């Protein structure tokens, strides 16, 4: 009987057993050869797999320019530093520097050397309805008041203050006369002064200031009003103007240091 070599085994066998043994051995060899490449491929895939990237950290939110400015910390800053935040002023005259940003019109009032910010004025408008929390704080459990919610009565309720006017009679046409409500700084407000104002244009403001003028003229004289002597003793007729302006809306909100109204000659 002829002997034959079987693949993979290296053994000689009889012809009768060759077919059976060969089939079994070849199946074993074939499985080994197939499994090895598959295992190697799996291992290679595992080794070379790129790990999933970590979630990108959220970029810090950039504060708007007005949100950086509308803060008590702005008071006392160098004007040059503020202009790095807000850019150069649109106009500068008599130590008043006007800016327009994020829908708000802002005037920064500097010292005589135009170096340090003493106070800030913000025009109240639908496009500039800022929260007052950065400058007045907020009461626990209550939402902070916004500029658009301010009335003269609401301001007085929060901060108190006295009423003043630059003119109530024979005012001329150079500019609309203005009525002010100013609250002097206290320890509770970090000795920061606050004020609201409105021109005598809207009916509510005109009616209130007219009643104020008439009460003073009746109690004193026309000269008392013409000479704005009422600014020297703001408490005397306060009830009249406070009642009239209770629901009137101011047009400008101010805060800072040195907001004292120029009362004129009170001697």
PDB file of N, CA and C in Angstrom, residues 4 7 15 19-20 46 64 70 72 79 82 84 95 126 139 150 170 178 180 195 197 217 236 241 249:
ATOM      1  N   UNK A   4       1.198   8.114   2.082  1.00  0.00           N
ATOM      2  CA  UNK A   4       1.104   9.525   1.667  1.00  0.00           C
ATOM      3  C   UNK A   4       1.343  10.432   2.859  1.00  0.00           C
ATOM      4  N   UNK A   7      -1.248  16.873   4.967  1.00  0.00           N
ATOM      5  CA  UNK A   7      -0.907  18.276   5.296  1.00  0.00           C
ATOM      6  C   UNK A   7      -1.093  18.563   6.774  1.00  0.00           C
ATOM      7  N   UNK A  15      -3.371   4.361   2.570  1.00  0.00           N
ATOM      8  CA  UNK A  15      -4.240   5.003   1.618  1.00  0.00           C
ATOM      9  C   UNK A  15      -5.672   5.004   2.083  1.00  0.00           C
ATOM     10  N   UNK A  19      -8.087   9.624   3.124  1.00  0.00           N
ATOM     11  CA  UNK A  19      -9.199  10.536   2.856  1.00  0.00           C
ATOM     12  C   UNK A  19      -9.844  11.034   4.133  1.00  0.00           C
ATOM     13  N   UNK A  20     -10.100  10.050   5.088  1.00  0.00           N
ATOM     14  CA  UNK A  20     -10.786  10.432   6.329  1.00  0.00           C
ATOM     15  C   UNK A  20      -9.911  11.333   7.180  1.00  0.00           C
ATOM     16  N   UNK A  46      -8.913  46.987  18.044  1.00  0.00           N
ATOM     17  CA  UNK A  46      -9.009  47.499  19.427  1.00  0.00           C
ATOM     18  C   UNK A  46      -7.858  48.424  19.744  1.00  0.00           C
ATOM     19  N   UNK A  64     -22.434  91.723  27.978  1.00  0.00           N
ATOM     20  CA  UNK A  64     -22.607  92.885  27.129  1.00  0.00           C
ATOM     21  C   UNK A  64     -21.873  94.086  27.738  1.00  0.00           C
ATOM     22  N   UNK A  70     -23.129  99.129  33.758  1.00  0.00           N
ATOM     23  CA  UNK A  70     -24.231  99.441  34.673  1.00  0.00           C
ATOM     24  C   UNK A  70     -24.025  98.711  35.989  1.00  0.00           C
ATOM     25  N   UNK A  72     -22.259  99.610  40.203  1.00  0.00           N
ATOM     26  CA  UNK A  72     -21.663 100.605  41.088  1.00  0.00           C
ATOM     27  C   UNK A  72     -20.142 100.595  41.017  1.00  0.00           C
ATOM     28  N   UNK A  79     -11.593 106.913  33.419  1.00  0.00           N
ATOM     29  CA  UNK A  79     -12.313 107.048  32.152  1.00  0.00           C
ATOM     30  C   UNK A  79     -11.600 106.276  31.045  1.00  0.00           C
ATOM     31  N   UNK A  82     -12.562 102.656  31.225  1.00  0.00           N
ATOM     32  CA  UNK A  82     -13.931 102.430  30.757  1.00  0.00           C
ATOM     33  C   UNK A  82     -13.988 102.475  29.230  1.00  0.00           C
ATOM     34  N   UNK A  84     -11.798 101.499  27.223  1.00  0.00           N
ATOM     35  CA  UNK A  84     -11.301 100.236  26.681  1.00  0.00           C
ATOM     36  C   UNK A  84     -12.419  99.208  26.594  1.00  0.00           C
ATOM     37  N   UNK A  95     -17.212 117.717  30.840  1.00  0.00           N
ATOM     38  CA  UNK A  95     -16.961 116.529  31.664  1.00  0.00           C
ATOM     39  C   UNK A  95     -18.082 115.489  31.565  1.00  0.00           C
ATOM     40  N   UNK A 126     -37.638 101.525  26.108  1.00  0.00           N
ATOM     41  CA  UNK A 126     -37.955 100.101  25.928  1.00  0.00           C
ATOM     42  C   UNK A 126     -36.740  99.266  25.549  1.00  0.00           C
ATOM     43  N   UNK A 139     -34.265  92.436  47.087  1.00  0.00           N
ATOM     44  CA  UNK A 139     -34.799  91.891  48.325  1.00  0.00           C
ATOM     45  C   UNK A 139     -35.003  90.393  48.162  1.00  0.00           C
ATOM     46  N   UNK A 150     -39.921 101.641  36.940  1.00  0.00           N
ATOM     47  CA  UNK A 150     -39.755 102.762  37.867  1.00  0.00           C
ATOM     48  C   UNK A 150     -40.806 103.840  37.635  1.00  0.00           C
ATOM     49  N   UNK A 170     -41.824 131.102  33.905  1.00  0.00           N
ATOM     50  CA  UNK A 170     -41.018 131.958  33.020  1.00  0.00           C
ATOM     51  C   UNK A 170     -39.683 131.284  32.668  1.00  0.00           C
ATOM     52  N   UNK A 178     -36.803 120.683  33.939  1.00  0.00           N
ATOM     53  CA  UNK A 178     -36.745 119.292  34.421  1.00  0.00           C
ATOM     54  C   UNK A 178     -37.055 119.251  35.905  1.00  0.00           C
ATOM     55  N   UNK A 180     -36.630 116.777  39.332  1.00  0.00           N
ATOM     56  CA  UNK A 180     -35.720 115.738  39.812  1.00  0.00           C
ATOM     57  C   UNK A 180     -36.200 115.184  41.151  1.00  0.00           C
ATOM     58  N   UNK A 195     -30.788 109.176  41.648  1.00  0.00           N
ATOM     59  CA  UNK A 195     -31.740 110.193  41.214  1.00  0.00           C
ATOM     60  C   UNK A 195     -32.512 109.709  39.990  1.00  0.00           C
ATOM     61  N   UNK A 197     -35.269 111.642  36.937  1.00  0.00           N
ATOM     62  CA  UNK A 197     -35.686 112.950  36.445  1.00  0.00           C
ATOM     63  C   UNK A 197     -36.594 112.798  35.236  1.00  0.00           C
ATOM     64  N   UNK A 217     -46.958 129.431  45.241  1.00  0.00           N
ATOM     65  CA  UNK A 217     -47.317 130.832  44.970  1.00  0.00           C
ATOM     66  C   UNK A 217     -48.359 131.326  45.958  1.00  0.00           C
ATOM     67  N   UNK A 236     -40.705 121.346  52.477  1.00  0.00           N
ATOM     68  CA  UNK A 236     -41.858 122.185  52.835  1.00  0.00           C
ATOM     69  C   UNK A 236     -43.091 121.871  51.974  1.00  0.00           C
ATOM     70  N   UNK A 241     -45.946 117.764  45.441  1.00  0.00           N
ATOM     71  CA  UNK A 241     -45.300 117.227  44.242  1.00  0.00           C
ATOM     72  C   UNK A 241     -45.187 115.716  44.291  1.00  0.00           C
ATOM     73  N   UNK A 249     -43.657 108.565  35.073  1.00  0.00           N
ATOM     74  CA  UNK A 249     -42.464 107.798  34.708  1.00  0.00           C
ATOM     75  C   UNK A 249     -41.269 108.731  34.475  1.00  0.00           C
TER      76      UNK A 249
END
